[in-house]
Coordinates of C-alpha atoms in Angstrom, one line a residue:
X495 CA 0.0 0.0 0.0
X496 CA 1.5 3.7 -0.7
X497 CA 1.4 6.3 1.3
X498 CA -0.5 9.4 0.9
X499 CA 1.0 12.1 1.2
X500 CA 0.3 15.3 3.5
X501 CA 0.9 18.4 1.5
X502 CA 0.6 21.9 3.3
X503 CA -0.2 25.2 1.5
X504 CA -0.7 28.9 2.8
X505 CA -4.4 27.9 3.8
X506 CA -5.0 24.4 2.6
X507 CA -4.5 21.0 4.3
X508 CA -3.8 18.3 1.1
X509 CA -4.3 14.9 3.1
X510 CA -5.2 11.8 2.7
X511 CA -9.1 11.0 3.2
X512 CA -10.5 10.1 6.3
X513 CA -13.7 7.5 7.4
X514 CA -15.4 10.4 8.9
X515 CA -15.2 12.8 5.8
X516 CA -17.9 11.0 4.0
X517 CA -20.7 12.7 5.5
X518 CA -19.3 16.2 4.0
X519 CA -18.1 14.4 0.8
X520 CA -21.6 13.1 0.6
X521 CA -22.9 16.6 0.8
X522 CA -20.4 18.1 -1.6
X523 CA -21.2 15.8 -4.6
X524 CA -25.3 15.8 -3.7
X525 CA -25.1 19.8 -4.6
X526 CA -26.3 20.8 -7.8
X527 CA -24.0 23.6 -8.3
X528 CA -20.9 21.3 -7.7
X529 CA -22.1 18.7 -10.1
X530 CA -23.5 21.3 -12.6
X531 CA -20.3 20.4 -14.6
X532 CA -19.4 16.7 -12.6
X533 CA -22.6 15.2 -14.7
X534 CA -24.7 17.6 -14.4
X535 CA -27.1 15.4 -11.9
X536 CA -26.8 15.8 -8.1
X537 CA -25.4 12.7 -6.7
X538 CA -27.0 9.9 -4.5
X539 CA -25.8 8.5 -1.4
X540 CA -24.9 5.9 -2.6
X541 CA -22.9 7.5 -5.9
X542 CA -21.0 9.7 -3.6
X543 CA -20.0 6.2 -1.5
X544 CA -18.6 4.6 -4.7
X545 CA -16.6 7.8 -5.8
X546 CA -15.5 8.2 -2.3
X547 CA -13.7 4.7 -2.3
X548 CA -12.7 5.2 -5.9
X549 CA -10.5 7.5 -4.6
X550 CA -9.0 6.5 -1.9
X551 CA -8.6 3.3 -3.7
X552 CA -6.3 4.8 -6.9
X553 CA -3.2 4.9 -4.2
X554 CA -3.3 1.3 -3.5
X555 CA -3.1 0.4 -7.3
X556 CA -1.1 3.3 -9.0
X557 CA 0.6 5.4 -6.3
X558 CA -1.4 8.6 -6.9
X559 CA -5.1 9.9 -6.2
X560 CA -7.5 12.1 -4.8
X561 CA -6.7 14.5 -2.1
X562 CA -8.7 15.7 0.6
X563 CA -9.0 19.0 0.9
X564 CA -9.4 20.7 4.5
X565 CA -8.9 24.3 5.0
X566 CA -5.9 24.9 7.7
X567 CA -7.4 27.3 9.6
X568 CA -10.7 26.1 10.7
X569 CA -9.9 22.4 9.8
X570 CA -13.2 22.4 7.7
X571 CA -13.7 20.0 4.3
X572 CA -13.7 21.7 1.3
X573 CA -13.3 18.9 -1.3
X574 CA -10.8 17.3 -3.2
X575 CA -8.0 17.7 -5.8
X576 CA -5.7 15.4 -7.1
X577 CA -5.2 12.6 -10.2
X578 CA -6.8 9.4 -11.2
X579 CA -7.1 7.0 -14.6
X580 CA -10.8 5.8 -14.5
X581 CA -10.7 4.1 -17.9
X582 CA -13.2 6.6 -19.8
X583 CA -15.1 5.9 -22.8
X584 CA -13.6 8.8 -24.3
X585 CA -12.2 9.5 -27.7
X586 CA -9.3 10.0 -27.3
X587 CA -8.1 7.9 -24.1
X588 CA -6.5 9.5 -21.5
X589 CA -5.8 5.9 -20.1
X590 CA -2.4 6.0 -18.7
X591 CA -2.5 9.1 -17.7
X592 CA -2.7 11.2 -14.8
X593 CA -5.9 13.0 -15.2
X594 CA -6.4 16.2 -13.0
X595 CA -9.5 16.7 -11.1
X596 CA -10.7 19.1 -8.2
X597 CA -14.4 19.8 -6.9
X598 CA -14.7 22.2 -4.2
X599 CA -17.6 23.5 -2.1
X600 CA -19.5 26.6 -3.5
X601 CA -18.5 27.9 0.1
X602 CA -14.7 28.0 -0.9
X603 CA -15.5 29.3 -4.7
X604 CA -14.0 32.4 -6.0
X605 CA -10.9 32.4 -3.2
X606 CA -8.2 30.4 -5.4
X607 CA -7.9 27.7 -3.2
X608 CA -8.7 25.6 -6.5
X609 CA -5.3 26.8 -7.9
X610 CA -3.9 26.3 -4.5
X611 CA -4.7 23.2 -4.1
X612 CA -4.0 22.2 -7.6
X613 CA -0.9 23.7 -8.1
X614 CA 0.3 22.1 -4.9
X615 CA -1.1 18.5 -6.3
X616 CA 1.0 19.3 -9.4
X617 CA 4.1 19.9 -8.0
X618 CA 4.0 16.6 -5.8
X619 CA 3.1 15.1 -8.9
X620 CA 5.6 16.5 -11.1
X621 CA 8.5 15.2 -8.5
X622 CA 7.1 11.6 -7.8
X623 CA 5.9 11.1 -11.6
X624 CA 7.8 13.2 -13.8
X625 CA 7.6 11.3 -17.2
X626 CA 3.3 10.4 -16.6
X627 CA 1.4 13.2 -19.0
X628 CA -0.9 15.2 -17.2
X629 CA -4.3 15.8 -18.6
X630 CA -7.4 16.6 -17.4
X631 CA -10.8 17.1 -19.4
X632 CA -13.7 20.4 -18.4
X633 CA -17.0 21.0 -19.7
X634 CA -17.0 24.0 -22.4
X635 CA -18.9 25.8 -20.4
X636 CA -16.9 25.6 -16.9
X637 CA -15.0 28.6 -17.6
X638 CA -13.7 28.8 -13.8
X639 CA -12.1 25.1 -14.0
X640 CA -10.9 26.5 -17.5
X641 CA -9.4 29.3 -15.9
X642 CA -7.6 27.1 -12.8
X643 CA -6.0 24.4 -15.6
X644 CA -4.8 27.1 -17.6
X645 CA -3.1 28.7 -14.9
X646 CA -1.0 24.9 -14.7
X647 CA 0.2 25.3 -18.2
X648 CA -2.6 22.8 -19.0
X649 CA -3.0 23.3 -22.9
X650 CA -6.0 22.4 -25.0
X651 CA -5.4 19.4 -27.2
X652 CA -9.1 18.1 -28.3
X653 CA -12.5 18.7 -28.0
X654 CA -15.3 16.2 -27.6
X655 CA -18.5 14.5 -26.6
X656 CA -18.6 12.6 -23.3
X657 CA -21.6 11.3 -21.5
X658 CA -23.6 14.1 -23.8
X659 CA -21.8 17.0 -22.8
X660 CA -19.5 18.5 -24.5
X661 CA -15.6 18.8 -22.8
X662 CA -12.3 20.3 -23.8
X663 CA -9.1 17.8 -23.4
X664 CA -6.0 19.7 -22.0
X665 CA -2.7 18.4 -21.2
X666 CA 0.4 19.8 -19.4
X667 CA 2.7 17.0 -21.2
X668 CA 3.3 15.7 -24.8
X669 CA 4.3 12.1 -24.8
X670 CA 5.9 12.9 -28.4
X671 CA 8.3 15.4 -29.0
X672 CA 6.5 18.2 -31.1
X673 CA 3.3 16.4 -31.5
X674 CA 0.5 18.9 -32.8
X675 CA -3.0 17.6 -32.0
X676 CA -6.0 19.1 -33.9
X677 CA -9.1 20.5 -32.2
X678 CA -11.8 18.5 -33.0
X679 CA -15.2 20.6 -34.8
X680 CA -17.3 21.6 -31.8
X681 CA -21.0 23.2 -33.5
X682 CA -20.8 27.1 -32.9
X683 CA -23.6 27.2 -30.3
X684 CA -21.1 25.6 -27.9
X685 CA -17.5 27.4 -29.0
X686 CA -16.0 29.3 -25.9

């Protein structure tokens, strides 16, 4: 089993999760303006449950995953932040990469503790798994997330369908050395 790391910011607590974070987890992903973008559909219980184990689970198999994030002052939950390879049905795969995620609580929006916490992610990361391409994948229309990736030096690389909504692909890392990728058509109602 690998460790998971603790990683201290100016006013973020990167840890791993805890039992007794579920109940706010829970909460987190069953509000619609959190999952406006995370599919769109408020989550159950029992949804949060699986996603919650899902990512403490993505240690134990590839050495990275999901962060908690608690805010170092007040100790509170804010969300999470961190990587995972979930195997998406998505043209094309990010499979074998470590795709970037973060969700925080509408409570914490608008601060930058999503950049905090993600820049601090990515520089863990980028020490422990320097050669792994970083990617991560936002709905067109979640100009905030947009806004936090490109701030990583995430770069757009493709757009696409997944799940019916439309996403942009972005990536920090080329696997080939001056490989150009081509942004796929998206239909002009949905162009940012």
């Amino acid at each position: 089993m690998h460790s998971v790391p603790i990683i201290e910011t100016e006013r973020l607590v990167l840890r791993p999760y805890r039992r007794d974070d579920f109940t706010a987890y829970a909460a987190l992903f069953a509000d619609s303006e959190v999952t406006r973008f995370v599919g769109g559909v408020p989550y159950t219980r029992e949804q949060s449950w699986t996603r919650f184990l899902r990512q403490v689970g993505m240690w134990h198999y590839f050495g990275f995953g999901f962060f908690a994030i608690q805010d170092r002052t007040t100790g509170a939950f804010l969300g999470e932040a961190g990587f995972h390879d979930v195997h998406r049905l998505i043209t094309p795969s990010l499979e074998g990469t470590m795709e970037t995620g973060w969700a925080l609580s509408p409570k914490a929006h608008g601060q930058g503790l999503a950049t905090e916490a993600v820049s601090a992610a990515l520089e863990w990361a980028d020490r422990q798994f320097p050669q792994v391409r970083k990617t991560c994948i936002i709905d067109v229309g979640n100009r905030a997330s947009v806004r936090v990736a490109e701030k990583q030096g995430f770069k757009e690389f493709w757009r696409t369908s997944y799940h019916g909504t439309y996403v942009i692909m972005f990536e920090r890392q080329r696997t080939l050395a001056g490989a150009t990728a081509r942004k796929a058509p998206m239909p002009a109602h949905l162009e940012t």
